[in-house]
Amino acid sequence: MNTLPQNTIEINEAKYLNLLLQVPVAIVTFQGPFFIIEIANKTALEILGKSYGQVFNKPLFEVSPELEDRLKGILTDVYTTGEPFTDNEMQLQIRRNGKTDMAYFNSVYQPLRGVDNEICGIIFTATEVTEGVNARKKIEESEQRFAAAVAAVQGILWTNNANGEMKGEQAEWAALTGQSYEEYQGYGWVKIVHPDDAQPTIDAWQIAVNERKVFDFEHRLKMHNGQWGHFSIRAIPILNSDGSIREWVGVHTDITQKWIAEEALKESEEKFRGLVETLPHLVWIMDEKGEGVYASKNWQEYSGLNPYETGNWQLVVYPDDLAEMTNIWITGLATGKIYHAEARLKNKHGEYRWHVVEGLPILNAEQKITKWIGSFTDIHDQKIKEQQKDEFISIASHEMKTPLTSAKGYLELLMLIVSEENQTAFLYANKANQAVERLHSLIKELLDASKIQNGKLNYNISAFDFNEMMGEAIENIQVTAKNHRLQLTGNSVRKIKGDKDRLQQVLVNLLGNAVKYSPNGDKILINVDEQQGKLLVSIQDFGVGMLRQHLDKIFDRYYRVQEHAVYFQGLGIGLYICSNIIQNHEGKIWVDSEPGKGSTFYFTLPL
Ligand code: ADP
């Protein structure tokens, strides 16, 4: 029998042991119930972080007590039952290349049996799978991230194969639509797309698939609850390394709420348009630069021009009115005030017609004007009538002035002659003179109003004593107002620059009104004050007063409070003249009033 020499066997054993020690698999053998380490190769020592000398012939839990909790149960089980134990992706810290790494091992604990087949120890082998585990973890993480991103856009995710057919399990699609696996396969999903959207969807989808382009679309789907939902879809082709399409990944995002809001907006816009188109007014919307954004049909019909062409708006406005309109427009832009002007607008036949132009600024959250919405209202016929009336009043009052002045002169002469001899005749002549006097001042008012209209009211400016002028006005009124007490408080220290007669006319008018509109008599309080470089005059009566809605309008020409017109005579132009005179002096005039309690008129003049 050919036996190997002893030293050859030893050499071979040493060779195998050496091989065992070098393999990249960790190998440890434990002997006996205390798990005494007999063999531990290089990889195993790296896991334990020890040298061979530190572990050889020592119980495992003496060498590494920290492993006892984790391994004692396993080792004891294998040792006593003889059942091998497998532990996949066991996570262990391992010290190698000078640093500590987290590593994963697939490990096996197997019983070691002696010659008598009795368990005498355990052999532990572990293969490192760190790279695989890390790669898988990364994929899992990125899948989680992707799923979170899809959830964040409230979308549902699906995949199609390279040919654009839905294949395999599509859990989210099934949950959204209620379609079964068999139902949605291939092009089955089209069955729950709204009939009006189905063909356009297929067409667009096939173009995207053929051209390998990102698919962006919107359509309606019947959802599992039977309702139609609006969805926006985006699908992206995923390419293989050779550039061919591996699959399509798509997301359906529910935009039903947004769609409902948009529809509601569209509907309200249509309503607005419909309403606007039925109005006789020419309605327009302009941006903050004055460019047309919208114009009702009748704007175009009236002008015969395209409202959206730059410069066409200006072409419509009568050249003389354009400058003033532009001025009001600029002030409106700067102050955000409601735009109000009157202008002549040319129609498509070349005729100019008077219109009221009104514009309301639309502000954004930062209180900046973004748009103007406005209208042109035809006031031509009314305006022409007004002009004719003004013309008539102007001519008539002019014509009446001369005979009235001579009648007044003759009456004064008559009064001189009859004063001594005939008391009754004197009384009548005096009454006639007062009536003529009243008529005279009415005609003067009418003439002033028509002069204001034509911009011809003249002013003689000089410096004068306001107190003295006011004293005279109060005295004049007090003489005729027997039932009223006119009380003055305060005074003006400085001289005023202005037209003395015109300002006296203002005072006489306001005091006259205070008397007229407090028929039950009472006091009338006049106060003069100097405030912030201005003279402030107030005239307060305790008469009939008026409602708030009239306060601005009573300064308009011919405006009279309806309730007063029955009891009090007047033309409704006194305050119009007052307001013009005060404005001409760069002052302001306004009123506070309450029905039944009285009114206070105020005006300021610069000092
Ligand atoms: P009128 O000739 O009608 O008095 P005015 O222009 O002076 O014209 O005034 C316009 C309107 O303002 C009057 O018709 C009247 O209704 C109202 N008004 C003016 N002053 C007073 C006042 N002191 N108290 C109440 N109402 C007044």
XYZ file of C-alpha atoms and ligand atoms in Angstrom:
634
model
C 0.000 0.000 0.000
C 1.246 3.335 -1.010
C 1.157 5.691 1.896
C 2.160 9.356 1.825
C 5.087 10.255 3.976
C 4.159 12.052 7.225
C 5.753 15.323 6.248
C 3.817 15.354 2.921
C 0.517 15.081 4.878
C 1.592 17.893 7.177
C 2.577 20.051 4.218
C -0.832 19.418 2.604
C -2.744 20.183 5.833
C -0.800 23.385 6.244
C -1.598 24.297 2.635
C -5.372 23.742 3.135
C -5.351 25.593 6.408
C -3.553 28.450 4.768
C -6.117 28.441 1.951
C -8.917 28.428 4.493
C -7.359 31.304 6.300
C -7.088 33.385 3.098
C -10.603 32.939 1.576
C -12.831 35.993 1.650
C -15.411 34.035 3.621
C -15.252 34.320 7.395
C -14.687 30.940 9.024
C -14.612 30.250 12.753
C -14.782 26.963 14.556
C -15.925 26.734 18.161
C -15.207 23.773 20.381
C -17.324 22.546 23.287
C -20.225 24.141 25.134
C -18.172 27.274 25.970
C -17.514 27.898 22.314
C -13.771 27.979 22.488
C -12.301 29.443 19.325
C -10.087 26.970 17.539
C -9.809 28.299 14.000
C -10.520 31.855 12.921
C -9.430 32.958 9.473
C -8.356 36.475 8.413
C -11.847 37.665 7.454
C -13.272 36.353 10.735
C -10.556 38.154 12.713
C -11.443 41.358 10.846
C -15.060 40.933 11.914
C -14.018 40.346 15.508
C -11.419 43.121 15.325
C -8.845 40.881 17.039
C -5.557 39.193 16.264
C -5.275 35.415 16.135
C -3.290 35.380 19.364
C -6.088 37.251 21.168
C -8.721 34.686 20.243
C -7.026 31.331 19.903
C -8.194 28.782 22.422
C -10.438 31.261 24.220
C -14.218 31.158 24.759
C -16.003 33.449 22.263
C -17.876 35.457 24.881
C -14.724 36.073 26.842
C -13.067 37.425 23.701
C -16.112 39.452 22.597
C -18.612 39.732 25.498
C -20.690 42.206 23.419
C -21.741 39.317 21.136
C -23.210 37.260 23.931
C -26.715 38.758 23.770
C -26.984 38.229 20.090
C -25.265 34.921 19.566
C -25.495 32.888 22.732
C -29.034 31.654 21.998
C -28.204 30.761 18.394
C -24.985 28.926 19.229
C -26.542 27.023 22.120
C -29.486 25.987 19.923
C -27.257 24.693 17.149
C -24.969 22.966 19.670
C -27.775 21.217 21.501
C -30.190 20.431 18.629
C -27.687 19.882 15.823
C -29.922 22.010 13.581
C -27.931 24.408 11.389
C -28.981 28.067 11.539
C -28.852 30.568 8.679
C -28.805 34.316 9.283
C -29.092 36.413 6.108
C -27.877 39.992 5.834
C -26.516 39.914 9.357
C -25.340 43.422 10.125
C -21.886 43.714 11.746
C -19.366 46.442 12.352
C -16.015 45.509 10.942
C -12.667 47.216 11.262
C -10.644 47.111 8.052
C -8.227 49.345 6.187
C -7.857 51.450 9.324
C -11.565 52.361 9.643
C -14.819 50.957 10.961
C -17.376 49.897 8.342
C -20.920 48.658 8.541
C -20.974 45.325 6.729
C -23.603 42.702 5.917
C -23.055 38.923 5.915
C -25.055 35.887 4.967
C -23.971 33.499 7.699
C -24.456 29.828 8.542
C -23.961 28.104 11.908
C -23.422 24.361 11.495
C -22.731 21.692 14.087
C -19.293 20.060 14.069
C -19.377 16.386 14.823
C -16.553 14.214 16.199
C -15.627 10.704 15.115
C -18.442 9.327 17.256
C -20.845 11.621 15.395
C -21.443 13.512 18.627
C -21.652 17.339 18.396
C -18.347 18.690 19.608
C -18.506 22.234 18.313
C -19.815 24.632 15.710
C -18.462 25.887 12.424
C -19.501 29.390 11.520
C -19.140 30.698 7.946
C -20.140 34.144 6.737
C -20.057 35.621 3.226
C -20.013 39.352 2.902
C -22.966 40.778 0.932
C -22.486 44.455 1.846
C -22.323 45.748 -1.720
C -25.490 43.976 -2.782
C -27.366 45.079 0.321
C -26.247 48.690 -0.080
C -27.234 48.711 -3.748
C -30.643 47.267 -2.915
C -31.108 49.769 -0.079
C -30.332 52.624 -2.457
C -32.939 51.365 -4.909
C -35.454 51.001 -2.083
C -34.727 54.536 -0.893
C -35.074 55.980 -4.365
C -38.300 54.055 -4.877
C -39.606 55.443 -1.591
C -38.568 58.936 -2.626
C -40.271 58.498 -5.983
C -43.463 57.208 -4.383
C -43.387 60.146 -1.939
C -42.912 62.594 -4.828
C -45.870 61.124 -6.694
C -47.964 61.237 -3.513
C -46.878 64.850 -2.963
C -48.302 65.907 -6.314
C -51.390 63.894 -5.447
C -50.833 61.760 -8.471
C -51.252 58.108 -9.206
C -48.487 56.184 -10.827
C -48.661 53.683 -13.680
C -46.281 52.069 -16.155
C -46.705 51.008 -19.771
C -44.449 48.846 -21.858
C -42.244 50.197 -24.648
C -45.166 49.993 -27.123
C -47.332 52.139 -24.919
C -49.536 49.315 -23.609
C -50.481 48.935 -19.988
C -48.989 45.677 -18.769
C -48.782 43.925 -15.433
C -50.113 44.926 -12.048
C -51.098 48.643 -11.753
C -52.273 48.890 -8.172
C -52.775 52.681 -8.089
C -54.626 52.729 -11.397
C -56.902 49.943 -10.175
C -57.586 51.812 -6.907
C -58.409 55.042 -8.756
C -60.588 53.619 -11.484
C -61.911 50.408 -10.014
C -60.798 48.555 -13.190
C -59.697 44.963 -12.696
C -56.341 43.600 -13.825
C -57.869 42.114 -16.988
C -59.817 45.283 -17.743
C -56.933 47.718 -17.890
C -54.392 45.523 -19.717
C -53.176 46.749 -23.144
C -55.436 49.606 -24.199
C -58.235 48.486 -21.860
C -57.748 51.619 -19.754
C -59.278 53.728 -22.591
C -62.695 52.322 -21.722
C -62.968 54.540 -18.654
C -61.739 57.694 -20.432
C -64.607 60.098 -21.203
C -66.032 59.276 -24.687
C -65.212 62.797 -25.937
C -61.613 62.525 -24.721
C -60.899 58.866 -25.586
C -59.892 59.201 -29.248
C -57.880 62.419 -28.731
C -56.070 60.655 -25.866
C -55.195 57.630 -28.015
C -54.042 59.876 -30.886
C -51.835 62.013 -28.660
C -50.508 58.963 -26.802
C -49.551 57.202 -30.044
C -47.747 60.284 -31.301
C -45.790 60.469 -28.024
C -44.941 56.736 -28.194
C -43.865 56.966 -31.850
C -41.833 60.103 -31.317
C -40.560 58.940 -27.906
C -41.510 62.303 -26.453
C -42.767 63.275 -23.020
C -46.556 62.947 -22.993
C -48.533 65.871 -21.550
C -52.290 65.695 -21.697
C -55.563 66.319 -19.861
C -58.671 64.163 -19.900
C -61.636 62.990 -17.893
C -61.771 59.548 -16.268
C -64.639 57.677 -14.728
C -63.448 56.940 -11.210
C -64.321 53.937 -9.035
C -67.175 55.924 -7.437
C -68.757 56.457 -10.860
C -67.932 60.171 -10.994
C -65.941 61.943 -13.677
C -62.611 63.335 -12.521
C -60.378 65.750 -14.427
C -56.757 64.698 -14.687
C -53.569 66.074 -16.050
C -51.205 63.375 -17.294
C -47.477 63.340 -17.719
C -45.629 60.257 -18.944
C -41.903 59.888 -19.507
C -40.082 57.183 -21.493
C -37.393 55.320 -19.512
C -34.528 54.311 -21.768
C -32.262 51.284 -21.778
C -28.520 51.849 -22.023
C -28.749 51.252 -25.787
C -31.259 54.098 -26.125
C -34.292 51.865 -26.716
C -37.393 52.472 -24.555
C -37.643 50.104 -21.614
C -40.976 51.371 -20.340
C -43.158 54.435 -19.870
C -43.755 55.843 -16.413
C -46.804 58.054 -16.094
C -48.591 60.051 -13.424
C -52.257 61.039 -13.395
C -52.831 64.139 -11.239
C -56.342 65.001 -10.112
C -57.150 68.588 -11.148
C -60.912 68.338 -10.706
C -61.072 71.118 -8.078
C -58.929 73.456 -10.166
C -61.047 72.652 -13.208
C -64.264 73.388 -11.298
C -62.836 76.731 -10.154
C -61.747 77.582 -13.701
C -65.147 76.642 -15.095
C -66.858 78.808 -12.462
C -64.586 81.689 -13.430
C -65.294 81.152 -17.126
C -68.996 81.056 -16.411
C -68.900 84.248 -14.389
C -66.824 85.903 -17.113
C -69.360 84.826 -19.712
C -72.157 86.189 -17.527
C -70.299 89.473 -17.170
C -69.725 89.627 -20.938
C -73.333 88.765 -21.654
C -74.498 91.443 -19.259
C -72.086 94.021 -20.617
C -73.037 93.321 -24.229
C -76.684 94.057 -23.479
C -75.896 97.466 -21.973
C -76.291 100.571 -24.089
C -73.042 101.861 -22.549
C -69.720 101.260 -24.248
C -67.831 99.244 -21.644
C -64.067 98.859 -21.622
C -61.179 97.514 -19.567
C -57.714 99.014 -19.847
C -54.419 98.037 -18.308
C -52.485 100.459 -16.138
C -50.739 101.851 -19.211
C -53.987 102.675 -20.948
C -53.865 99.787 -23.427
C -57.220 98.193 -24.263
C -57.738 94.797 -22.610
C -61.442 94.445 -23.332
C -64.093 96.469 -25.133
C -67.768 95.597 -25.479
C -69.047 94.915 -29.000
C -70.911 98.209 -29.138
C -67.641 100.083 -28.590
C -66.414 98.656 -31.865
C -69.790 99.172 -33.514
C -69.847 102.797 -32.415
C -66.293 103.711 -33.403
C -65.778 101.304 -36.298
C -62.244 100.823 -34.951
C -60.370 97.922 -33.410
C -60.246 98.713 -29.674
C -57.082 96.655 -29.159
C -54.963 98.606 -31.610
C -52.692 101.051 -29.818
C -53.680 104.659 -30.356
C -57.252 103.949 -31.501
C -58.713 105.235 -28.233
C -57.110 108.590 -28.767
C -58.422 108.730 -32.356
C -61.976 108.532 -31.087
C -61.740 111.449 -28.643
C -62.342 114.989 -29.903
C -58.907 116.663 -30.003
C -59.944 119.545 -27.680
C -61.240 117.078 -25.052
C -58.256 114.753 -25.235
C -55.897 116.948 -23.211
C -58.323 117.217 -20.304
C -59.127 113.515 -20.437
C -55.423 112.678 -20.392
C -54.950 114.969 -17.409
C -57.737 113.316 -15.446
C -56.343 109.935 -16.484
C -52.867 110.782 -15.179
C -54.293 112.103 -11.891
C -56.439 108.988 -11.634
C -53.401 106.763 -12.125
C -51.432 108.642 -9.476
C -54.212 108.766 -6.894
C -56.340 105.706 -7.758
C -59.384 108.003 -7.801
C -62.488 107.241 -9.825
C -62.070 108.672 -13.276
C -64.890 110.974 -14.405
C -64.879 113.185 -17.466
C -67.074 114.358 -20.281
C -65.820 114.113 -23.833
C -66.972 114.063 -27.422
C -66.374 110.698 -29.117
C -66.345 110.193 -32.866
C -68.651 107.521 -34.292
C -67.943 105.545 -37.442
C -69.797 108.159 -39.529
C -67.379 110.831 -38.335
C -69.907 112.563 -36.024
C -68.941 113.553 -32.500
C -71.341 112.794 -29.666
C -71.010 113.795 -26.036
C -70.277 110.968 -23.596
C -69.659 110.666 -19.877
C -66.482 108.687 -19.312
C -66.219 106.828 -16.017
C -63.380 104.614 -14.886
C -62.925 102.576 -11.728
C -59.416 101.446 -10.779
C -58.953 97.754 -9.967
C -56.252 97.298 -7.334
C -54.141 94.247 -6.568
C -53.197 93.021 -3.078
C -50.383 95.627 -2.937
C -52.928 98.347 -3.661
C -51.434 98.942 -7.103
C -53.683 99.684 -10.043
C -53.712 96.745 -12.423
C -56.697 97.665 -14.547
C -59.364 100.250 -15.147
C -62.895 99.209 -15.831
C -65.091 101.886 -17.278
C -67.870 102.988 -19.533
C -68.833 105.638 -22.084
C -72.430 106.759 -21.717
C -74.064 108.782 -24.456
C -75.343 112.066 -22.989
C -75.360 113.915 -26.272
C -79.054 114.840 -26.490
C -79.189 115.882 -22.852
C -75.966 117.867 -23.233
C -77.242 119.686 -26.334
C -80.486 120.543 -24.526
C -78.462 121.848 -21.587
C -76.307 123.921 -23.911
C -79.393 125.372 -25.574
C -80.892 126.133 -22.164
C -77.658 127.799 -21.054
C -77.553 129.800 -24.231
C -81.148 130.888 -23.790
C -80.612 131.815 -20.136
C -77.494 133.748 -21.033
C -79.218 135.731 -23.812
C -82.426 136.240 -21.837
C -80.695 137.453 -18.687
C -78.514 139.721 -20.784
C -81.527 141.199 -22.528
C -83.391 141.638 -19.225
C -80.529 143.372 -17.489
C -80.810 146.741 -19.314
C -84.586 147.326 -18.983
C -84.398 146.154 -15.388
C -81.608 148.612 -14.555
C -83.596 151.490 -16.001
C -86.780 150.333 -14.182
C -84.773 150.308 -10.967
C -83.501 153.854 -11.660
C -86.993 155.151 -12.355
C -88.360 153.489 -9.231
C -85.682 155.155 -7.107
C -86.567 158.540 -8.655
C -90.257 157.869 -8.027
C -89.535 157.068 -4.395
C -87.725 160.398 -4.022
C -90.632 162.329 -5.490
C -93.451 160.632 -3.620
C -91.731 160.087 -0.313
C -93.030 163.281 1.367
C -96.491 163.682 -0.110
C -97.920 160.198 -0.415
C -96.998 157.566 2.148
C -98.979 154.801 0.434
C -97.479 155.540 -2.979
C -94.024 155.504 -1.344
C -94.752 152.137 0.273
C -95.784 150.612 -3.051
C -92.844 152.126 -4.892
C -90.544 150.712 -2.198
C -92.067 147.217 -2.508
C -91.725 147.389 -6.288
C -88.125 148.456 -5.842
C -87.427 145.478 -3.528
C -88.954 143.090 -6.081
C -86.859 144.630 -8.832
C -83.826 144.396 -6.559
C -84.499 140.660 -6.073
C -85.024 140.174 -9.817
C -81.781 142.022 -10.419
C -79.810 139.742 -8.160
C -81.385 136.626 -9.755
C -80.358 137.844 -13.191
C -76.887 138.602 -11.886
C -76.669 135.021 -10.589
C -77.781 133.620 -13.929
C -75.259 135.739 -15.764
C -72.478 134.661 -13.384
C -73.387 131.022 -13.877
C -73.273 131.343 -17.630
C -69.972 133.248 -17.413
C -68.534 130.374 -15.333
C -69.738 127.940 -17.991
C -67.905 129.904 -20.649
C -64.854 130.475 -18.466
C -65.448 134.222 -18.517
C -66.031 135.113 -14.878
C -63.468 137.814 -14.145
C -61.608 138.295 -10.898
C -60.053 141.506 -9.548
C -57.405 140.396 -7.123
C -56.174 142.720 -4.364
C -55.221 142.496 -0.680
C -58.134 143.426 1.609
C -59.317 143.203 5.196
C -61.414 140.029 5.467
C -62.977 141.010 8.824
C -64.246 144.281 7.458
C -65.655 142.665 4.301
C -67.326 139.998 6.356
C -68.757 142.546 8.807
C -70.474 144.296 5.893
C -71.920 141.029 4.558
C -73.293 140.055 7.990
C -74.776 143.530 8.449
C -76.499 143.381 5.039
C -78.139 140.076 5.799
C -79.000 140.979 9.403
C -80.997 144.038 8.190
C -83.449 141.870 6.303
C -83.357 138.787 8.564
C -85.351 140.153 11.465
C -86.038 136.765 13.090
C -82.437 135.570 13.083
C -79.443 136.507 15.209
C -76.182 136.396 13.282
C -73.331 135.845 15.769
C -69.699 136.143 14.776
C -66.791 134.594 16.679
C -63.069 134.703 15.819
C -61.414 136.863 13.230
C -58.673 136.941 10.664
C -55.468 138.700 11.727
C -54.010 138.938 8.294
C -55.053 140.548 5.090
C -56.460 138.288 2.422
C -55.507 138.338 -1.224
C -58.411 137.797 -3.539
C -61.452 139.286 -5.213
C -63.202 141.092 -2.363
C -66.578 141.414 -4.118
C -66.665 137.814 -5.268
C -65.746 136.548 -1.777
C -68.408 138.809 -0.282
C -70.818 137.296 -2.819
C -69.927 133.867 -1.364
C -70.579 135.015 2.207
C -73.839 136.736 1.292
C -74.970 133.597 -0.496
C -74.113 131.244 2.376
C -75.618 133.574 5.001
C -78.688 134.109 2.801
C -79.144 130.325 2.511
C -78.656 129.895 6.274
C -81.503 132.349 6.846
C -83.668 130.938 4.035
C -83.349 127.318 5.133
C -84.078 127.994 8.822
C -87.557 129.502 8.430
C -88.396 129.272 12.118
C -85.646 131.727 12.861
C -82.850 131.153 15.321
C -79.246 132.027 15.693
C -76.718 131.681 12.889
C -73.165 131.126 14.065
C -70.300 132.432 12.006
C -66.770 131.526 12.941
C -63.464 132.654 11.453
C -60.299 130.824 12.299
C -56.770 130.440 11.014
C -55.559 126.854 10.752
C -52.385 125.438 9.184
C -51.785 128.484 7.027
C -55.401 128.665 5.933
C -58.370 130.790 6.731
C -61.322 128.629 7.793
C -64.822 130.105 7.795
C -67.889 128.234 9.036
C -71.544 129.262 8.887
C -73.895 127.193 10.989
C -77.692 127.298 10.967
C -80.244 125.293 12.950
C -82.728 124.895 10.152
C -84.103 122.097 7.969
C -80.766 120.495 7.125
C -80.502 117.759 4.497
C -79.708 114.092 3.990
C -76.127 112.903 3.530
C -76.698 111.872 -0.087
C -77.139 115.519 -1.151
C -74.012 116.909 0.475
C -71.729 116.652 -2.572
C -74.349 117.351 -5.177
C -75.669 120.701 -3.913
C -72.592 122.397 -5.394
C -73.626 121.217 -8.892
C -75.377 123.575 -11.258
C -79.204 123.580 -10.892
C -79.116 120.984 -8.133
C -81.793 121.503 -5.524
C -82.858 119.137 -2.754
C -86.246 117.855 -3.913
C -87.871 118.068 -0.449
C -86.863 121.731 -0.180
C -87.998 122.785 -3.648
C -91.683 122.765 -2.603
C -91.190 125.230 0.261
C -88.214 127.346 -0.759
C -87.729 129.252 -3.985
C -84.459 129.272 -5.793
C -82.579 128.463 -8.965
C -80.027 126.017 -7.587
C -77.029 127.975 -8.827
C -75.936 129.989 -5.776
C -73.725 127.240 -4.341
C -72.406 126.398 -7.802
C -71.139 129.977 -8.094
C -69.763 129.917 -4.495
C -67.886 126.699 -5.160
C -66.376 128.121 -8.358
C -65.273 131.304 -6.693
C -63.664 129.427 -3.777
C -61.926 126.970 -6.103
C -60.662 129.886 -8.144
C -59.044 131.208 -4.958
C -57.494 127.751 -4.441
C -59.708 127.134 -1.457
C -62.168 124.357 -0.585
C -65.868 124.397 0.228
C -67.966 121.660 1.866
C -70.933 121.093 4.118
C -72.060 119.012 7.105
C -75.733 118.591 7.661
C -78.436 116.586 9.367
C -82.124 116.765 8.526
C -84.044 118.695 11.165
C -80.889 119.809 12.972
C -79.325 122.255 10.554
C -76.304 122.669 8.319
C -72.769 123.992 8.641
C -71.038 125.256 5.522
C -67.243 125.554 5.586
C -64.763 127.132 3.254
C -61.028 127.676 3.382
C -58.825 130.235 1.688
C -55.053 130.211 1.505
C -53.376 132.889 3.626
P -81.053 127.651 -4.125
O -81.298 128.812 -4.993
O -81.930 126.485 -4.418
O -80.977 127.987 -2.691
P -78.264 127.012 -3.874
O -77.277 126.623 -4.922
O -77.922 128.128 -3.012
O -79.633 127.149 -4.590
O -78.433 125.730 -2.972
C -78.637 124.483 -3.583
C -79.512 123.587 -2.693
O -78.805 123.275 -1.499
C -80.763 124.259 -2.208
O -81.814 124.084 -3.133
C -81.037 123.568 -0.898
O -81.799 122.422 -1.150
C -79.691 123.192 -0.386
N -79.182 124.128 0.640
C -78.368 125.168 0.464
N -78.109 125.782 1.644
C -78.784 125.096 2.600
C -78.904 125.203 4.026
N -78.299 126.167 4.706
N -79.673 124.301 4.649
C -80.285 123.292 3.975
N -80.206 123.134 2.641
C -79.458 124.025 1.951
